[in-house]
Coordinates of C-alpha atoms in Angstrom, one line a residue:
Chain A
M1 CA -133.6 86.6 15.3
K2 CA -133.9 87.0 11.5
L3 CA -136.4 84.7 9.6
Y4 CA -135.6 83.8 5.4
C5 CA -138.1 82.0 4.8
Y6 CA -141.3 81.2 2.2
W7 CA -144.9 81.6 3.1
R8 CA -145.2 78.1 1.1
S9 CA -142.4 76.3 1.9
T10 CA -142.7 72.9 4.7
T11 CA -139.4 73.6 6.4
S12 CA -139.4 77.5 7.3
Y13 CA -143.3 76.3 8.3
R14 CA -141.9 73.6 11.3
V15 CA -139.0 76.3 11.7
R16 CA -142.3 79.1 12.4
I17 CA -144.0 76.6 14.3
A18 CA -140.9 76.0 17.1
L19 CA -140.0 79.5 17.0
H20 CA -143.7 80.5 18.0
L21 CA -144.7 77.4 20.5
K22 CA -140.9 78.6 22.5
G23 CA -141.6 82.2 22.6
V24 CA -138.8 83.4 20.2
V25 CA -139.3 86.8 19.2
F26 CA -138.4 87.5 15.1
D27 CA -138.6 88.8 12.7
T28 CA -139.8 86.9 9.2
V29 CA -137.8 88.3 6.1
P30 CA -139.7 86.5 3.0
V31 CA -137.3 84.6 0.2
N32 CA -139.2 84.2 -2.6
L33 CA -138.5 80.3 -4.3
V34 CA -141.6 80.9 -7.1
T35 CA -138.7 84.2 -8.7
D36 CA -135.6 82.4 -7.5
E37 CA -134.7 85.1 -4.7
Q38 CA -133.0 82.3 -3.3
A39 CA -130.2 82.3 -5.9
R40 CA -129.5 85.8 -5.4
A41 CA -125.8 86.1 -4.6
E42 CA -126.6 87.6 -1.7
Y43 CA -128.6 85.0 -0.1
A44 CA -126.6 82.8 -1.6
A45 CA -124.1 84.2 0.4
L46 CA -126.1 83.5 4.0
N47 CA -126.8 80.3 3.0
P48 CA -124.9 77.4 0.1
Q49 CA -127.3 75.5 -0.7
R50 CA -129.8 79.1 -1.9
A51 CA -132.8 77.1 0.1
V52 CA -135.2 78.8 2.8
P53 CA -134.8 78.9 5.9
T54 CA -132.0 80.4 7.1
L55 CA -132.3 81.7 11.0
A56 CA -129.7 84.1 11.4
T57 CA -129.5 85.1 15.7
D58 CA -128.7 88.7 17.6
E59 CA -125.3 87.1 18.3
G60 CA -124.1 87.1 14.8
L61 CA -125.2 82.8 13.7
V62 CA -127.0 82.0 10.9
L63 CA -128.1 78.7 10.6
T64 CA -129.4 76.4 8.1
Q65 CA -131.9 72.7 7.7
S66 CA -135.0 73.6 8.9
L67 CA -134.1 70.3 12.3
A68 CA -131.0 71.6 12.9
I69 CA -132.6 75.2 13.7
M70 CA -135.3 73.2 15.5
D71 CA -132.3 71.4 17.4
Y72 CA -130.7 74.5 17.7
L73 CA -133.6 76.7 19.8
D74 CA -134.2 73.1 21.5
A75 CA -130.5 73.5 22.8
I76 CA -131.1 78.0 23.6
A77 CA -134.8 77.7 24.7
P78 CA -135.4 74.5 26.0
D79 CA -138.2 75.2 27.8
P80 CA -141.5 73.6 26.2
G81 CA -138.7 71.0 25.1
L82 CA -139.4 69.6 21.5
L83 CA -137.7 66.1 22.0
P84 CA -138.9 65.9 25.6
G85 CA -138.1 61.8 27.2
D86 CA -135.0 59.6 27.3
A87 CA -132.5 58.3 24.4
P88 CA -135.9 55.3 23.5
M89 CA -138.3 57.7 23.0
R90 CA -135.8 60.4 21.7
A91 CA -134.9 58.3 19.2
R92 CA -138.9 57.2 17.8
M93 CA -139.9 61.2 17.4
L94 CA -136.9 61.6 15.4
A95 CA -137.2 59.1 13.3
A96 CA -141.0 59.6 12.8
A97 CA -139.6 63.3 12.6
L98 CA -136.9 61.8 9.6
V99 CA -139.5 59.8 8.2
L100 CA -141.8 62.8 6.5
A101 CA -138.5 65.3 7.2
S102 CA -135.4 62.7 5.1
D103 CA -138.6 60.8 2.9
V104 CA -141.2 62.7 1.9
H105 CA -140.3 66.2 2.0
P106 CA -137.1 66.3 0.1
V107 CA -138.2 64.2 -2.6
N108 CA -141.1 66.6 -3.6
N109 CA -139.8 70.0 -2.6
L110 CA -140.0 72.6 -6.0
R111 CA -136.1 72.3 -6.9
V112 CA -137.0 68.1 -7.5
M113 CA -140.3 69.8 -9.3
K114 CA -138.8 71.8 -11.7
R115 CA -136.1 68.9 -12.6
L116 CA -139.0 66.8 -13.4
K117 CA -140.5 69.5 -15.8
D118 CA -136.9 69.8 -17.1
M119 CA -137.0 66.3 -18.2
G120 CA -141.1 66.7 -20.3
H121 CA -143.4 65.2 -17.1
N122 CA -146.1 67.3 -16.8
Q123 CA -147.6 68.9 -13.6
Q124 CA -150.1 65.8 -13.6
D125 CA -146.6 63.4 -13.9
C126 CA -145.7 65.6 -10.8
T127 CA -148.6 66.2 -8.7
D128 CA -148.7 61.9 -8.8
W129 CA -145.5 61.3 -7.7
M130 CA -145.7 63.9 -4.8
L131 CA -148.9 62.1 -4.1
H132 CA -147.2 59.3 -3.8
W133 CA -143.7 59.5 -1.9
M134 CA -146.9 61.1 0.8
A135 CA -148.3 58.3 1.3
E136 CA -146.3 55.8 1.6
G137 CA -144.6 58.0 4.2
L138 CA -147.6 59.1 6.2
T139 CA -148.5 55.7 6.1
A140 CA -145.1 55.3 7.8
F141 CA -145.7 58.3 10.0
Q142 CA -149.1 57.0 11.2
A143 CA -147.4 53.0 11.9
L144 CA -144.8 55.0 13.9
I145 CA -146.5 57.4 16.0
D146 CA -148.5 56.3 19.8
P147 CA -151.5 55.8 18.6
D148 CA -153.9 57.2 20.9
T149 CA -152.5 60.5 22.8
P150 CA -153.8 63.6 21.6
F151 CA -150.6 64.6 20.5
C152 CA -147.9 62.3 18.4
F153 CA -146.2 61.5 20.9
G154 CA -148.2 62.2 24.2
D155 CA -149.7 65.2 25.4
R156 CA -147.3 68.3 23.7
P157 CA -146.5 68.9 20.2
T158 CA -142.7 67.3 19.7
F159 CA -140.2 67.3 16.6
A160 CA -143.2 64.6 15.3
D161 CA -145.9 66.8 15.9
I162 CA -144.0 70.1 13.9
C163 CA -142.7 68.6 11.3
L164 CA -146.6 66.6 10.7
I165 CA -148.5 69.6 10.4
P166 CA -146.9 71.1 7.4
Q167 CA -146.9 67.7 5.5
L168 CA -150.1 67.6 6.1
Y169 CA -150.5 71.4 4.9
N170 CA -148.8 70.2 1.4
A171 CA -150.8 66.5 1.3
H172 CA -154.1 68.2 1.2
R173 CA -153.0 71.9 -1.6
W174 CA -152.0 68.7 -4.1
G175 CA -155.2 66.9 -2.6
L176 CA -153.8 63.9 -0.9
D177 CA -157.0 61.5 -0.1
M178 CA -156.6 61.5 3.7
A179 CA -159.2 58.8 4.0
P180 CA -156.3 55.9 6.1
F181 CA -155.3 59.2 8.1
T182 CA -157.6 59.1 10.8
R183 CA -155.4 59.9 13.1
L184 CA -152.9 62.6 11.7
T185 CA -155.9 64.5 11.1
D186 CA -157.4 64.1 14.5
I187 CA -154.3 65.7 15.7
E188 CA -153.3 68.4 12.9
A189 CA -157.2 69.8 14.5
R190 CA -155.5 69.2 18.3
C191 CA -152.0 71.4 17.3
L192 CA -153.9 74.1 14.5
A193 CA -156.0 74.4 17.5
L194 CA -153.1 76.0 19.3
A195 CA -151.9 80.3 19.0
P196 CA -148.3 79.2 18.4
F197 CA -149.5 76.6 14.8
D198 CA -152.3 79.1 14.0
A199 CA -149.6 81.6 13.9
A200 CA -146.7 79.9 11.8
R201 CA -149.5 78.6 9.0
P202 CA -148.4 79.6 5.6
E203 CA -151.6 82.1 5.2
N204 CA -150.8 83.9 8.0
Q205 CA -147.7 85.5 6.5
P206 CA -146.7 88.3 5.6
D207 CA -145.6 87.2 2.1
A208 CA -148.4 85.1 1.5
V209 CA -150.8 85.6 -2.0
Chain B
M1 CA -128.2 44.8 19.0
K2 CA -128.8 43.5 15.5
L3 CA -128.1 45.6 13.1
Y4 CA -130.8 44.7 9.7
C5 CA -129.3 46.3 6.6
Y6 CA -127.8 46.4 2.6
W7 CA -124.1 46.7 2.4
R8 CA -124.4 49.2 0.0
S9 CA -127.1 51.3 0.9
T10 CA -125.1 54.3 2.4
T11 CA -127.4 55.4 5.9
S12 CA -126.9 51.2 6.2
Y13 CA -123.0 52.6 6.4
R14 CA -123.8 55.4 8.1
V15 CA -125.2 53.4 11.4
R16 CA -122.6 50.9 10.9
I17 CA -119.2 53.7 11.6
A18 CA -121.5 55.2 13.9
L19 CA -121.3 51.2 15.8
H20 CA -117.6 51.5 14.5
L21 CA -116.5 54.0 15.9
K22 CA -117.8 53.5 19.5
G23 CA -116.8 50.3 19.6
V24 CA -120.1 48.9 20.6
V25 CA -120.6 45.2 19.0
F26 CA -123.6 44.2 17.3
D27 CA -124.4 40.7 14.3
T28 CA -125.2 42.4 10.9
V29 CA -128.8 41.1 9.1
P30 CA -128.5 41.0 5.5
V31 CA -131.5 42.4 4.2
N32 CA -131.1 42.4 0.0
L33 CA -132.5 45.8 -1.7
V34 CA -131.8 44.4 -4.5
T35 CA -135.1 41.6 -5.0
D36 CA -136.9 43.5 -1.8
E37 CA -136.3 41.7 1.2
Q38 CA -137.2 44.8 2.7
A39 CA -140.6 44.6 1.5
R40 CA -141.3 41.4 3.3
A41 CA -143.8 41.0 5.8
E42 CA -141.6 40.2 8.6
Y43 CA -138.7 42.9 7.9
A44 CA -142.3 45.2 7.5
A45 CA -143.4 44.3 10.8
L46 CA -139.6 46.1 11.8
N47 CA -140.2 48.2 10.3
P48 CA -142.8 49.8 8.6
Q49 CA -141.1 52.5 6.2
R50 CA -139.8 48.9 4.8
A51 CA -136.5 50.5 4.9
V52 CA -132.4 50.4 6.0
P53 CA -131.8 50.6 8.4
T54 CA -133.5 48.9 11.3
L55 CA -130.9 49.1 14.9
A56 CA -132.5 45.9 17.6
T57 CA -131.7 46.2 20.4
D58 CA -130.8 43.6 23.2
E59 CA -133.7 45.3 25.6
G60 CA -135.8 45.4 22.5
L61 CA -136.2 48.3 21.2
V62 CA -136.6 48.2 17.5
L63 CA -135.2 51.7 15.7
T64 CA -135.1 53.3 13.1
Q65 CA -134.4 56.0 10.5
S66 CA -130.1 56.3 10.6
L67 CA -129.9 59.6 12.7
A68 CA -131.9 58.9 15.3
I69 CA -130.2 55.3 15.5
M70 CA -127.0 57.9 15.5
D71 CA -128.7 60.4 18.0
Y72 CA -129.7 56.9 20.0
L73 CA -126.2 55.7 20.1
D74 CA -124.2 58.9 21.1
A75 CA -126.8 58.9 24.0
I76 CA -126.3 55.2 25.2
A77 CA -122.4 55.6 24.0
P78 CA -121.1 59.0 24.4
D79 CA -117.6 58.3 24.5
P80 CA -116.3 59.5 21.2
G81 CA -119.3 61.6 21.3
L82 CA -120.4 62.2 17.9
L83 CA -121.9 66.3 18.3
P84 CA -119.0 67.3 20.1
G85 CA -119.1 71.4 21.2
D86 CA -121.5 74.0 22.3
A87 CA -124.8 74.3 20.4
P88 CA -123.6 77.1 17.7
M89 CA -121.3 74.8 16.6
R90 CA -123.9 71.2 17.3
A91 CA -126.5 73.2 14.5
R92 CA -123.7 73.5 12.1
M93 CA -122.9 69.6 12.3
L94 CA -125.9 68.8 12.0
A95 CA -126.6 71.1 9.3
A96 CA -123.4 69.8 7.2
A97 CA -124.9 66.1 7.8
L98 CA -129.0 67.2 6.1
V99 CA -127.7 68.6 3.2
L100 CA -126.5 65.0 2.3
A101 CA -129.2 63.0 5.4
S102 CA -132.1 64.6 3.5
D103 CA -131.8 67.3 0.6
V104 CA -129.3 64.2 -1.7
H105 CA -129.9 60.5 -0.7
P106 CA -133.5 60.4 -0.5
V107 CA -133.3 62.5 -4.0
N108 CA -131.8 59.3 -5.3
N109 CA -132.2 56.4 -3.9
L110 CA -133.7 52.6 -4.9
R111 CA -136.7 53.3 -4.1
V112 CA -136.8 56.4 -6.3
M113 CA -134.8 55.0 -8.9
K114 CA -137.8 52.3 -9.2
R115 CA -139.7 54.6 -9.8
L116 CA -138.3 57.0 -12.1
K117 CA -138.0 53.9 -13.4
D118 CA -141.6 53.6 -13.9
M119 CA -141.8 56.7 -15.6
G120 CA -140.3 55.6 -18.7
H121 CA -136.1 56.7 -18.2
N122 CA -133.5 54.9 -18.6
Q123 CA -130.4 54.5 -16.9
Q124 CA -128.6 57.3 -17.7
D125 CA -131.6 59.3 -16.5
C126 CA -131.1 58.3 -13.3
T127 CA -127.2 57.9 -13.6
D128 CA -127.9 62.3 -14.8
W129 CA -130.1 62.3 -12.1
M130 CA -128.2 61.2 -9.3
L131 CA -125.0 63.2 -10.4
H132 CA -127.0 66.0 -10.8
W133 CA -128.6 65.9 -7.0
M134 CA -124.9 65.0 -5.7
A135 CA -122.8 68.0 -7.3
E136 CA -124.7 70.1 -5.8
G137 CA -125.2 68.4 -2.6
L138 CA -121.5 68.3 -2.2
T139 CA -121.1 71.9 -3.2
A140 CA -123.9 73.3 -0.2
F141 CA -121.7 70.9 2.3
Q142 CA -118.6 72.0 1.0
A143 CA -119.5 75.4 2.2
L144 CA -120.7 74.8 5.0
I145 CA -118.0 73.2 7.0
D146 CA -114.2 74.5 7.8
P147 CA -112.0 74.3 5.7
D148 CA -108.4 73.6 6.9
T149 CA -109.6 70.9 10.1
P150 CA -108.6 67.0 9.7
F151 CA -112.0 66.6 9.5
C152 CA -115.8 68.3 9.1
F153 CA -115.7 69.7 12.2
G154 CA -112.0 69.8 13.8
D155 CA -110.0 66.8 14.6
R156 CA -112.6 64.1 15.5
P157 CA -114.8 62.5 12.7
T158 CA -119.0 63.2 13.5
F159 CA -122.3 63.4 12.8
A160 CA -120.6 64.9 8.8
D161 CA -118.5 63.0 8.6
I162 CA -120.6 60.0 8.9
C163 CA -122.4 61.1 6.5
L164 CA -119.8 62.4 4.2
I165 CA -118.0 58.6 3.5
P166 CA -121.0 56.2 2.3
Q167 CA -122.2 59.3 -0.1
L168 CA -118.9 59.2 -1.7
Y169 CA -118.7 56.0 -1.7
N170 CA -121.9 56.3 -4.1
A171 CA -120.0 59.2 -5.5
H172 CA -117.1 57.3 -7.0
R173 CA -119.6 54.3 -7.8
W174 CA -121.7 56.5 -10.3
G175 CA -118.8 58.5 -11.7
L176 CA -119.1 61.7 -10.6
D177 CA -116.7 64.6 -10.8
M178 CA -114.1 64.7 -7.8
A179 CA -112.5 67.9 -9.1
P180 CA -114.5 70.0 -7.2
F181 CA -114.3 68.5 -4.4
T182 CA -110.8 67.8 -3.5
R183 CA -111.4 69.2 0.3
L184 CA -113.9 65.5 0.9
T185 CA -111.7 64.0 -1.0
D186 CA -109.1 64.3 1.8
I187 CA -111.8 63.8 4.6
E188 CA -112.7 60.8 3.4
A189 CA -108.4 59.2 2.5
R190 CA -108.6 60.5 6.1
C191 CA -111.6 58.5 7.6
L192 CA -111.0 55.7 5.5
A193 CA -107.8 55.3 7.6
L194 CA -108.8 54.2 10.7
A195 CA -110.4 51.0 11.7
P196 CA -114.0 51.7 12.4
F197 CA -114.7 53.5 8.8
D198 CA -112.9 50.9 7.1
A199 CA -114.7 47.9 9.6
A200 CA -118.2 49.4 7.8
R201 CA -117.0 49.9 3.6
P202 CA -119.9 48.3 2.1
E203 CA -117.3 45.7 0.3
N204 CA -116.4 44.1 4.2
Q205 CA -120.0 43.2 4.7
P206 CA -121.1 39.9 5.0
D207 CA -123.7 40.5 1.6
A208 CA -121.4 42.9 -0.5
V209 CA -120.9 40.8 -3.9

């Protein structure tokens, strides 16, 4: 498999964690979002949204959207399961993941920041914007997960943890006050001590600068 | 079941379609986003994100996030399946749905519009903002679905159609030029001719004004 991704992209980071957790071997193909490589015709032919990540399988499938890729990986490599449990538990895990994947990340990503700058806003406005949505989303996320389990739900990482860790990477990067989120930073420390999460970290990617 | 929702909310609209497609009986509990009813303590206790929709089941489950609710409904009421097919087809359906559910709707919702206005932007700026993300997202969506099936994928509505129809409602509402999207408006006409989609339409809700 080939994963087209960018080291600092949080959606790329999610899929890297899922691949490493499942022990799926893959090659990284860096796509530089800062120099707009995702807009080139060759890449747009793979991913019409001109976004990362894209997973190209050895069978010729081309998959986009990080949560759809994670769902696919859970079907073809079910151990360990990333959405374990019955329907109500699965719904809780998915809801927590979607708070970050739908309501925080897309509002804060690079294309939105570029648009805000085109509208006359400076970097401080963009940072304030990002921190606002992160604080709101992480507060909701913290209320939705289990209060005292090793990971977000139970004793193993799930979709929720896989969405959380990249979002916390972004929160640290932009200086969010983490004092209200000790439950989340505890989970973060536990996740990052695991080899699959460590291998997926932005700074451990070939395109990290 | 009780569905806490707002007539014009596209995420509420998605869940209404899913419930009607599956023939699940539910009561609508309107939550007025314009008067900030979602921020009241009583509602926030149900949904810590203070967003709609929330589904409260007869067994006492409280479920949030529209796609997580749809996934739950697909588990407890599997006929008709909303993500039919094998893993690669399921990944394609989910990816198309997520283009709208993650990369269009959350960037355009009411709380983001309020934030833009707090930053000094007028209604025209907000409308331009919404139309920009809609055009970009619908272009990608149209490239990801099947080119010539009755619905987005095959001959029955799936997650993709359920996310598309509410997004098109919003596109019409804000005056998006639909000329590049005839494939999508063809699907829309086919969906809205079906009773479950019609029953779910914003204008057919008890809180419509």
